[in-house]
Coordinates of C-alpha atoms in Angstrom, one line a residue:
Chain A
M1 CA 193.3 -51.9 154.0
A2 CA 193.3 -55.6 154.7
G3 CA 192.3 -57.8 157.5
Y4 CA 194.7 -59.9 159.5
M5 CA 194.1 -62.4 162.3
V6 CA 196.6 -62.8 165.1
L7 CA 196.4 -66.3 166.6
F8 CA 198.0 -67.0 170.0
W9 CA 199.6 -70.3 170.3
D10 CA 199.9 -70.9 174.0
D11 CA 201.7 -73.4 176.1
E12 CA 198.7 -74.3 178.3
A13 CA 200.9 -76.1 180.9
A14 CA 202.8 -72.9 181.4
W15 CA 199.6 -70.9 181.8
A16 CA 198.3 -73.4 184.4
A17 CA 201.6 -73.1 186.3
A18 CA 201.6 -69.3 186.3
S19 CA 201.0 -67.4 189.5
E20 CA 198.0 -65.3 190.1
Q21 CA 200.2 -62.3 189.8
D22 CA 201.7 -63.4 186.5
V23 CA 198.2 -63.9 185.0
E24 CA 197.1 -60.5 186.2
Q25 CA 200.2 -59.0 184.7
A26 CA 199.4 -60.7 181.3
M27 CA 195.8 -59.5 181.4
Q28 CA 196.9 -55.9 182.1
A29 CA 199.3 -56.2 179.2
H30 CA 196.4 -57.2 177.0
R31 CA 194.3 -54.3 178.2
D32 CA 197.1 -51.9 177.5
F33 CA 197.6 -53.4 174.1
G34 CA 193.9 -53.1 173.4
A35 CA 193.9 -49.4 174.3
R36 CA 197.0 -48.6 172.3
Y37 CA 195.9 -50.3 169.1
A38 CA 192.1 -49.7 169.4
H39 CA 192.2 -47.9 166.0
A40 CA 193.3 -51.1 164.3
L41 CA 191.6 -53.8 166.3
R42 CA 188.3 -55.2 164.9
G43 CA 187.7 -57.9 167.5
G44 CA 189.4 -60.5 169.6
S45 CA 189.0 -62.8 172.6
R46 CA 190.7 -65.3 174.8
L47 CA 189.5 -68.9 174.6
Y48 CA 188.9 -71.5 177.3
P49 CA 191.7 -74.1 177.4
S50 CA 191.7 -76.9 174.8
G51 CA 190.2 -79.3 177.3
T52 CA 186.9 -77.6 176.7
A53 CA 187.1 -78.1 172.9
T54 CA 184.7 -80.2 170.9
S55 CA 185.5 -81.3 167.4
V56 CA 182.8 -81.6 164.7
R57 CA 183.7 -83.4 161.5
H58 CA 181.6 -84.2 158.4
D59 CA 182.1 -87.8 157.5
R60 CA 180.6 -90.1 155.0
A61 CA 178.6 -91.6 157.9
G62 CA 177.3 -88.2 158.9
I63 CA 178.4 -85.6 161.4
I64 CA 180.8 -86.9 164.1
V65 CA 181.1 -85.0 167.3
T66 CA 184.2 -85.8 169.5
D67 CA 185.7 -84.4 172.6
G68 CA 188.9 -82.5 172.3
V69 CA 191.0 -80.6 169.7
F70 CA 191.7 -81.9 166.3
A71 CA 195.5 -82.4 166.7
E72 CA 197.4 -83.2 169.9
T73 CA 200.1 -80.6 170.2
K74 CA 201.9 -78.9 173.1
E75 CA 200.6 -75.5 172.1
H76 CA 197.0 -74.6 171.4
I77 CA 195.2 -71.7 170.1
G78 CA 194.5 -69.6 173.2
G79 CA 192.9 -66.6 171.7
Y80 CA 192.9 -64.2 168.7
Y81 CA 192.7 -60.7 167.6
L82 CA 191.3 -59.5 164.3
L83 CA 192.9 -56.3 163.0
E84 CA 193.0 -54.1 160.0
A85 CA 196.2 -52.8 158.5
A86 CA 197.4 -51.2 155.3
D87 CA 200.0 -54.0 154.7
L88 CA 202.0 -56.7 156.3
D89 CA 204.6 -54.3 157.8
E90 CA 201.9 -52.4 159.6
A91 CA 200.2 -55.6 160.8
L92 CA 203.6 -57.0 161.9
A93 CA 204.2 -53.9 164.0
I94 CA 201.0 -54.6 165.9
A95 CA 201.6 -58.4 166.1
K96 CA 205.0 -57.7 167.6
A97 CA 203.3 -55.8 170.4
V98 CA 200.8 -58.6 171.3
P99 CA 201.6 -59.8 174.8
C100 CA 202.3 -63.5 174.6
P101 CA 204.3 -64.6 177.7
Y102 CA 203.7 -68.4 177.2
G103 CA 203.9 -69.0 173.5
W104 CA 204.0 -67.1 170.2
V105 CA 201.6 -65.5 167.8
E106 CA 200.9 -66.3 164.2
L107 CA 199.8 -63.6 161.8
R108 CA 197.5 -64.6 158.9
P109 CA 195.9 -62.5 156.2
V110 CA 192.1 -62.7 156.2
L111 CA 190.7 -63.8 152.8
P112 CA 188.2 -61.1 151.8
G113 CA 184.7 -62.6 151.6
S114 CA 183.4 -62.2 148.1
E115 CA 185.5 -62.7 145.1
Y116 CA 189.1 -63.4 146.0
R117 CA 190.4 -66.9 145.5
P118 CA 192.7 -68.4 148.1
A119 CA 196.2 -67.8 146.8
Chain B
M1 CA 221.0 -63.3 114.6
D2 CA 223.1 -60.1 114.5
A3 CA 226.0 -60.6 116.9
A4 CA 225.8 -56.9 118.0
V5 CA 222.1 -57.2 118.8
A6 CA 222.7 -60.4 120.7
A7 CA 225.4 -58.9 122.7
A8 CA 223.4 -55.7 123.4
L9 CA 220.4 -57.9 124.5
A10 CA 222.6 -60.1 126.8
E11 CA 224.0 -56.9 128.3
A12 CA 220.5 -55.4 128.8
H13 CA 219.4 -58.7 130.4
R14 CA 222.3 -58.5 132.9
Q15 CA 222.1 -54.8 133.6
E16 CA 218.5 -53.8 133.2
W17 CA 216.2 -56.8 134.0
G18 CA 215.6 -55.7 137.6
Y19 CA 215.0 -52.1 136.6
V20 CA 212.5 -53.0 133.9
L21 CA 210.7 -55.5 136.1
A22 CA 210.5 -53.1 139.0
A23 CA 209.0 -50.4 136.8
T24 CA 206.6 -52.9 135.2
A25 CA 205.4 -54.4 138.6
R26 CA 204.3 -50.9 139.6
V27 CA 201.9 -51.0 136.6
T28 CA 200.7 -54.6 136.9
R29 CA 200.8 -54.8 140.7
D30 CA 201.3 -58.5 140.1
L31 CA 204.7 -60.1 139.9
D32 CA 203.8 -62.9 137.5
T33 CA 202.1 -60.6 135.0
A34 CA 205.1 -58.2 135.3
E35 CA 207.5 -61.1 134.6
E36 CA 205.5 -62.1 131.6
C37 CA 205.5 -58.5 130.2
V38 CA 209.2 -58.1 130.7
Q39 CA 210.0 -61.4 129.0
D40 CA 207.8 -60.3 126.2
A41 CA 209.6 -57.0 125.9
Y42 CA 213.0 -58.8 125.6
A43 CA 211.5 -61.0 122.9
Q44 CA 210.3 -58.0 121.0
A45 CA 213.7 -56.3 121.3
L46 CA 215.2 -59.2 119.5
T47 CA 213.4 -58.4 116.3
A48 CA 213.0 -54.7 116.8
W49 CA 216.6 -54.0 117.5
A50 CA 217.7 -56.2 114.6
T51 CA 215.6 -54.0 112.2
S52 CA 215.9 -50.5 113.6
G53 CA 219.2 -50.8 115.6
V54 CA 219.9 -51.0 119.3
P55 CA 218.3 -48.0 121.1
A56 CA 220.4 -45.4 122.9
R57 CA 218.9 -46.4 126.2
P58 CA 217.9 -50.1 126.1
G59 CA 216.5 -50.1 129.6
A60 CA 214.1 -47.2 128.8
W61 CA 213.1 -48.9 125.6
L62 CA 212.4 -52.2 127.3
T63 CA 210.5 -50.5 130.1
T64 CA 208.2 -48.6 127.8
V65 CA 207.4 -51.8 125.8
A66 CA 206.9 -53.9 128.9
R67 CA 204.7 -51.3 130.5
R68 CA 202.6 -50.9 127.4
R69 CA 202.1 -54.6 127.2
A70 CA 201.1 -54.6 130.9
M71 CA 198.5 -51.9 130.1
D72 CA 197.0 -54.1 127.3
M73 CA 196.8 -57.1 129.6
I74 CA 195.2 -55.2 132.4
R75 CA 192.5 -53.7 130.1
R76 CA 191.7 -57.1 128.8
N77 CA 191.7 -58.9 132.1
D78 CA 190.0 -56.3 134.3
T79 CA 187.4 -58.7 135.6
L80 CA 189.9 -61.5 136.4
R81 CA 192.1 -58.9 138.0
A82 CA 189.4 -57.9 140.5
K83 CA 189.6 -61.4 141.9
L84 CA 193.4 -61.3 142.5
P85 CA 195.2 -59.8 145.5
L86 CA 197.4 -57.1 144.1
L87 CA 200.8 -55.7 145.3
A88 CA 200.3 -53.2 148.1
G89 CA 202.3 -50.1 148.5
P90 CA 202.3 -46.3 148.5
G91 CA 201.5 -44.7 145.1
L92 CA 200.3 -47.9 143.5
D93 CA 196.6 -47.1 143.7
T94 CA 196.8 -44.5 140.9
G95 CA 195.4 -46.2 137.8
P96 CA 197.8 -47.7 135.3
D97 CA 196.9 -45.0 132.8
A98 CA 198.3 -42.3 135.0
L99 CA 201.5 -44.3 135.3
I100 CA 201.9 -44.8 131.6
E101 CA 201.5 -41.1 130.9
A102 CA 204.4 -40.4 133.1
A103 CA 206.5 -43.1 131.3
E104 CA 209.1 -40.5 130.3
D105 CA 210.0 -40.2 133.9
V106 CA 209.9 -43.8 135.2
P107 CA 211.0 -43.8 138.8
D108 CA 213.7 -46.3 139.8
D109 CA 211.7 -48.9 141.7
R110 CA 214.5 -51.4 142.1
L111 CA 214.8 -50.6 145.8
R112 CA 211.1 -51.4 146.3
L113 CA 211.6 -54.7 144.5
I114 CA 214.7 -55.5 146.5
F115 CA 213.0 -54.9 149.9
T116 CA 209.9 -56.9 148.8
C117 CA 212.0 -59.9 147.7
C118 CA 214.1 -59.7 150.9
H119 CA 211.3 -59.3 153.3
P120 CA 211.9 -61.1 156.6
A121 CA 208.4 -62.7 156.4
L122 CA 209.8 -64.8 153.5
S123 CA 212.1 -67.7 154.2
P124 CA 215.8 -67.0 153.5
E125 CA 215.7 -69.5 150.7
A126 CA 212.7 -67.8 149.1
Q127 CA 214.4 -64.4 149.5
V128 CA 217.5 -65.5 147.6
A129 CA 215.4 -67.3 144.9
L130 CA 213.1 -64.3 144.3
T131 CA 216.1 -61.8 144.3
L132 CA 217.9 -63.9 141.6
R133 CA 214.8 -64.4 139.6
L134 CA 213.2 -61.0 139.7
L135 CA 216.2 -58.7 140.1
C136 CA 218.8 -60.6 138.1
G137 CA 216.5 -62.3 135.6
L138 CA 217.9 -65.8 136.3
S139 CA 215.7 -68.6 135.1
T140 CA 214.2 -70.9 137.7
A141 CA 216.4 -73.7 136.3
D142 CA 219.5 -71.6 136.9
V143 CA 218.4 -70.7 140.4
A144 CA 217.6 -74.4 141.2
R145 CA 221.1 -75.5 139.9
A146 CA 222.8 -72.9 142.0
F147 CA 221.2 -74.1 145.2
L148 CA 221.2 -77.8 144.4
V149 CA 217.5 -78.4 144.4
S150 CA 215.3 -79.7 141.6
E151 CA 213.7 -77.3 139.2
A152 CA 210.3 -78.4 140.4
T153 CA 211.2 -77.7 144.0
M154 CA 212.6 -74.3 143.2
A155 CA 209.5 -73.4 141.0
A156 CA 207.2 -74.3 143.9
R157 CA 209.3 -72.3 146.3
I158 CA 209.1 -69.2 144.0
T159 CA 205.4 -69.6 143.4
R160 CA 204.6 -69.9 147.1
A161 CA 206.7 -66.8 147.9
K162 CA 205.0 -64.8 145.2
K163 CA 201.6 -65.8 146.5
K164 CA 202.5 -64.9 150.0
I165 CA 203.7 -61.4 148.9
A166 CA 200.3 -60.8 147.3
A167 CA 198.0 -62.5 149.9
A168 CA 199.7 -61.3 153.0
R169 CA 200.4 -57.9 151.4
I170 CA 204.1 -57.7 151.8
P171 CA 204.4 -54.1 150.7
Y172 CA 206.1 -52.9 147.5
R173 CA 207.9 -50.0 149.1
V174 CA 211.1 -48.8 150.6
P175 CA 210.8 -49.2 154.4
P176 CA 210.6 -46.0 156.5
A177 CA 213.8 -44.7 158.1
A178 CA 213.2 -46.3 161.5
E179 CA 213.0 -49.8 160.0
L180 CA 215.6 -49.3 157.3
P181 CA 218.8 -50.4 159.1
E182 CA 217.3 -53.8 160.0
R183 CA 215.8 -54.3 156.6
V184 CA 219.0 -53.4 154.8
E185 CA 220.8 -56.0 156.9
A186 CA 218.4 -58.6 155.5
V187 CA 219.1 -57.5 152.0
L188 CA 222.8 -57.6 152.5
D189 CA 222.5 -61.1 153.9
V190 CA 220.8 -62.2 150.7
V191 CA 223.4 -60.6 148.4
H192 CA 226.2 -62.0 150.5
L193 CA 224.7 -65.5 150.3
V194 CA 224.5 -65.2 146.6
F195 CA 228.1 -64.2 146.4
T196 CA 229.4 -66.9 148.8
T197 CA 227.4 -69.6 147.0
G198 CA 229.1 -68.5 143.8
H199 CA 232.5 -68.0 145.3
T200 CA 232.8 -71.5 146.5
A201 CA 230.0 -73.7 145.1
P202 CA 228.6 -75.9 147.9
A203 CA 229.1 -78.9 145.7
G204 CA 230.0 -79.9 142.1
A205 CA 233.0 -80.0 139.8
S206 CA 234.0 -76.3 139.6
L207 CA 235.1 -74.1 142.5
Q208 CA 233.2 -71.0 141.5
R209 CA 229.9 -70.2 139.9
R210 CA 230.6 -67.0 138.0
N211 CA 227.0 -66.3 137.2
L212 CA 226.3 -66.0 140.9
T213 CA 229.3 -63.9 141.8
E214 CA 228.7 -61.5 138.9
R215 CA 225.1 -61.1 139.9
A216 CA 226.0 -60.5 143.5
L217 CA 228.5 -57.8 142.4
H218 CA 225.9 -56.2 140.2
L219 CA 223.3 -56.3 143.1
A220 CA 225.8 -54.8 145.5
R221 CA 226.6 -52.0 143.0
V222 CA 222.9 -51.2 142.4
L223 CA 222.4 -51.1 146.2
H224 CA 225.4 -48.8 146.7
Q225 CA 224.1 -46.6 143.9
L226 CA 220.7 -46.4 145.5
L227 CA 221.8 -46.2 149.2
P228 CA 225.2 -44.4 148.8
A229 CA 225.3 -43.3 152.5
D230 CA 224.8 -46.8 154.0
P231 CA 228.1 -48.1 155.5
G232 CA 226.9 -51.7 155.4
V233 CA 226.1 -51.5 151.7
A234 CA 229.5 -49.9 151.0
G235 CA 231.1 -52.6 153.2
L236 CA 229.5 -55.5 151.3
L237 CA 230.4 -54.0 147.9
A238 CA 234.0 -53.6 149.1
L239 CA 234.0 -57.2 150.4
I240 CA 232.7 -58.6 147.2
L241 CA 235.2 -56.5 145.1
L242 CA 238.2 -57.5 147.3
T243 CA 237.3 -61.2 147.3
D244 CA 236.3 -61.2 143.6
A245 CA 239.7 -59.6 142.7
R246 CA 241.3 -63.0 143.4
R247 CA 239.0 -64.9 141.1
H248 CA 241.6 -65.8 138.4
T249 CA 244.2 -67.1 140.9
R250 CA 242.1 -69.4 143.1
T251 CA 242.7 -72.3 140.9
G252 CA 245.8 -73.2 138.8
P253 CA 245.9 -74.0 135.1
D254 CA 245.2 -77.6 136.1
G255 CA 242.0 -76.6 137.9
Q256 CA 243.6 -77.3 141.3
L257 CA 242.8 -75.2 144.3
R258 CA 245.4 -72.6 145.2
L259 CA 245.4 -71.3 148.7
L260 CA 246.0 -67.6 149.5
A261 CA 249.6 -68.5 150.2
D262 CA 250.2 -69.9 146.7
Q263 CA 248.2 -67.4 144.6
D264 CA 250.0 -65.3 142.0
R265 CA 249.2 -61.9 143.4
D266 CA 250.2 -60.1 140.2
Q267 CA 247.1 -61.6 138.7
W268 CA 244.8 -60.1 141.3
D269 CA 242.4 -57.5 139.8
R270 CA 244.1 -54.2 140.9
D271 CA 241.1 -52.1 139.7
E272 CA 238.7 -54.0 142.0
I273 CA 241.2 -53.9 144.8
G274 CA 241.6 -50.1 144.5
E275 CA 237.8 -49.6 144.4
G276 CA 237.3 -51.9 147.3
I277 CA 239.9 -50.3 149.5
S278 CA 238.6 -46.8 149.0
L279 CA 235.1 -48.1 149.9
V280 CA 236.4 -49.8 153.0
K281 CA 238.1 -46.7 154.2
A282 CA 234.9 -44.7 153.9
A283 CA 232.7 -47.4 155.5
L284 CA 235.1 -47.9 158.5
R285 CA 234.7 -44.3 159.4
H286 CA 231.1 -45.2 160.6
R287 CA 230.8 -46.1 164.3
P288 CA 230.2 -48.9 165.2
P289 CA 231.6 -50.4 162.0
S290 CA 229.3 -52.7 160.1
R291 CA 230.2 -56.4 159.9
F292 CA 230.6 -56.3 156.2
A293 CA 232.9 -53.3 156.4
L294 CA 235.0 -55.3 158.9
M295 CA 235.1 -58.4 156.7
A296 CA 236.1 -56.1 153.8
A297 CA 238.8 -54.6 156.0
I298 CA 240.2 -58.1 156.5
A299 CA 240.1 -58.8 152.8
A300 CA 241.9 -55.4 152.3
V301 CA 244.7 -56.4 154.5
H302 CA 245.3 -59.5 152.3
A303 CA 245.0 -57.4 149.2
E304 CA 247.6 -54.9 150.4
A305 CA 250.2 -57.6 151.1
R306 CA 252.3 -57.9 147.9
R307 CA 253.6 -61.3 149.1
Y308 CA 251.9 -63.9 151.4
R309 CA 254.7 -63.6 153.9
D310 CA 254.0 -59.8 154.2
T311 CA 250.5 -60.4 155.4
D312 CA 249.8 -58.5 158.6
W313 CA 248.2 -61.3 160.6
L314 CA 248.2 -59.4 163.9
E315 CA 246.1 -56.7 162.2
I316 CA 243.8 -59.4 160.8
A317 CA 243.4 -61.1 164.2
R318 CA 242.6 -57.7 165.7
L319 CA 239.9 -57.1 163.1
Y320 CA 238.4 -60.5 163.8
D321 CA 238.3 -59.6 167.5
V322 CA 236.2 -56.6 166.7
L323 CA 234.1 -58.6 164.2
L324 CA 233.4 -61.3 166.8
E325 CA 232.2 -58.7 169.2
I326 CA 229.5 -57.3 166.9
W327 CA 228.8 -60.6 165.2
P328 CA 229.4 -63.6 167.6
S329 CA 229.2 -66.4 165.0
P330 CA 231.1 -69.7 165.2
V331 CA 232.3 -69.2 161.6
V332 CA 233.8 -65.8 162.5
A333 CA 235.4 -67.5 165.6
L334 CA 236.9 -70.2 163.3
N335 CA 238.5 -67.6 161.0
R336 CA 239.8 -65.7 164.0
A337 CA 241.4 -68.9 165.3
I338 CA 243.1 -69.4 161.9
A339 CA 244.4 -65.8 162.0
L340 CA 245.7 -66.3 165.6
G341 CA 247.6 -69.4 164.3
E342 CA 249.2 -67.4 161.5
A343 CA 250.1 -64.6 163.9
H344 CA 251.3 -66.6 166.9
G345 CA 252.2 -70.0 165.5
P346 CA 250.3 -73.2 164.8
Q347 CA 250.0 -74.3 168.5
A348 CA 248.1 -71.0 169.3
G349 CA 245.9 -71.6 166.2
L350 CA 245.2 -75.2 167.2
D351 CA 244.3 -74.2 170.8
A352 CA 241.8 -71.6 169.5
L353 CA 240.3 -74.1 167.1
D354 CA 240.0 -76.8 169.8
E355 CA 237.9 -74.3 171.8
L356 CA 235.4 -74.4 169.0
G357 CA 235.2 -78.2 168.7
A358 CA 231.9 -78.3 170.7
E359 CA 230.1 -75.7 168.5
P360 CA 227.1 -77.5 167.0
Q361 CA 227.0 -75.1 164.1
L362 CA 230.5 -76.2 163.1
A363 CA 229.9 -79.9 163.5
G364 CA 229.5 -80.5 159.7
Y365 CA 231.8 -77.7 158.6
H366 CA 234.8 -79.1 156.7
Y367 CA 236.8 -75.9 157.1
L368 CA 237.2 -76.6 160.9
A369 CA 238.7 -80.0 160.3
A370 CA 240.8 -78.7 157.4
A371 CA 242.2 -75.9 159.5
R372 CA 243.1 -78.3 162.3
G373 CA 244.8 -80.6 159.7
E374 CA 246.8 -77.7 158.5
F375 CA 248.1 -76.6 162.0
L376 CA 248.7 -80.2 163.0
R377 CA 250.8 -80.7 159.8
R378 CA 252.9 -77.7 160.7
L379 CA 253.4 -79.1 164.2
D380 CA 254.6 -82.4 162.6
R381 CA 251.8 -84.3 164.2
T382 CA 251.4 -86.4 161.1
G383 CA 249.0 -89.0 162.5
D384 CA 246.6 -86.4 164.0
A385 CA 246.8 -84.3 160.8
R386 CA 245.9 -87.3 158.7
L387 CA 242.8 -87.9 160.9
A388 CA 241.8 -84.2 160.6
Y389 CA 242.2 -84.1 156.8
S390 CA 240.2 -87.4 156.5
E391 CA 237.4 -85.9 158.5
A392 CA 237.4 -82.8 156.3
L393 CA 237.3 -85.0 153.2
L394 CA 234.2 -86.8 154.6
L395 CA 232.4 -83.4 154.9
A396 CA 233.6 -81.5 151.8
E397 CA 231.4 -81.8 148.7
N398 CA 233.0 -79.4 146.2
Q399 CA 235.3 -81.5 144.0
V400 CA 238.1 -78.9 143.7
E401 CA 238.3 -78.7 147.5
R402 CA 238.1 -82.5 147.8
D403 CA 241.0 -82.8 145.4
F404 CA 243.0 -80.4 147.5
L405 CA 242.3 -82.2 150.7
E406 CA 243.3 -85.5 149.1
R407 CA 246.6 -84.0 147.9
R408 CA 247.3 -82.7 151.4
L409 CA 246.6 -86.2 152.8
S410 CA 248.9 -87.9 150.3
Q411 CA 251.7 -85.4 151.0
L412 CA 251.8 -86.1 154.7

């Protein structure tokens, strides 16, 4: 088994413009997803929008704290799931089921803690 | 070196590389190590076969040697190995010793290797490159030349793809039945791209790259052998055979391009045509027909016409109609337009082509301009034909095709 992270890249403007009903529908879809794939899910959460982000960088001058996200893009990371799967095909089957009405998801293998080197 | 040994080795390289590598990867669970072991086995064969003769089953000999070498490497590098992500897949977790003991009965793992190389999580370019390298044993330099990129670029592309296979755990297995049709389609796309790239090289001095067309034919044969009931596979094999059957007639003795109309049909490969037609007939019985079976059926109509003027263009146009329904691609629409022109006259063809003028996918496609030029020429619209051929000439990069277009222009 291996760990995978599903990152949601969300169009925040589209979320902001969504109706109450659309948002509730999306949340229900996530609850349904969570129930269906409970056996594989190891964690996950939504995030507040990127306007709440604070960046922390280590610089020669010390630690610099700035407001906002690191890169200005239209889509931002809006949440994540951590899951466990036997291989990429199994992880993809789950990732395809992640509700993502205003963006897309990115699937990344988790680098196991101890010995592995990043490939 | 003994000529017979050299020939046997070259043949084993063409025929067995993918088989040996697939079986070795099962032991190493690492593609780089597997490649190293297989290369080593071929190097050993050079001396061993010269001394004790070519074995009765070269593939089995090479597999045994490569797998034994893999075992040695694994035992020596066990600690390093624990730090590497290994190929994931069913039946790979049994230790390498257990696998070696069963070496008498090595399973054919080529399908696993094909589906791993052609996994949709890899870019199409990487899928093609891995397939040519791992299944066909082409060198990185050869793959780079075929796709007009530098060897360094191609090496980086292959390395990145291999790393992704291991780290993201792209499985080394044949997909389950539910996923199989979609995954087979991806494999067929790769093999078809290898063939078309070899059939008409995207650029360069020669029209064809035989090493690619031969590898594509070999891959299609292997696929058909491993998935005999799949109509798409049979269709692609038929399409390759029926197209490849014209290989000797596509250029004249002077190297000049010969259109279908001017080819010496007596020189077409009748064995390949016969095999292709019987495959098409079987593949078309499947409903709905696969796109490669339809393309093969079109090639079969050409193959069945003993003279160009006997070509059943109405049948070809009808087949393109069906093809366009299941595969609405601008390139298919372009070929349909050409068939309509042949069936109903140049004005009908030109009208159909002009409907495609706005297709962004065809914007840089020289065949559209060349086809317009041809129909305009037949309509005696010399000025317009000249413009169309000039446009095609701006876009074409294969020298043989460029020479043809220049000749057409000068004959106007």
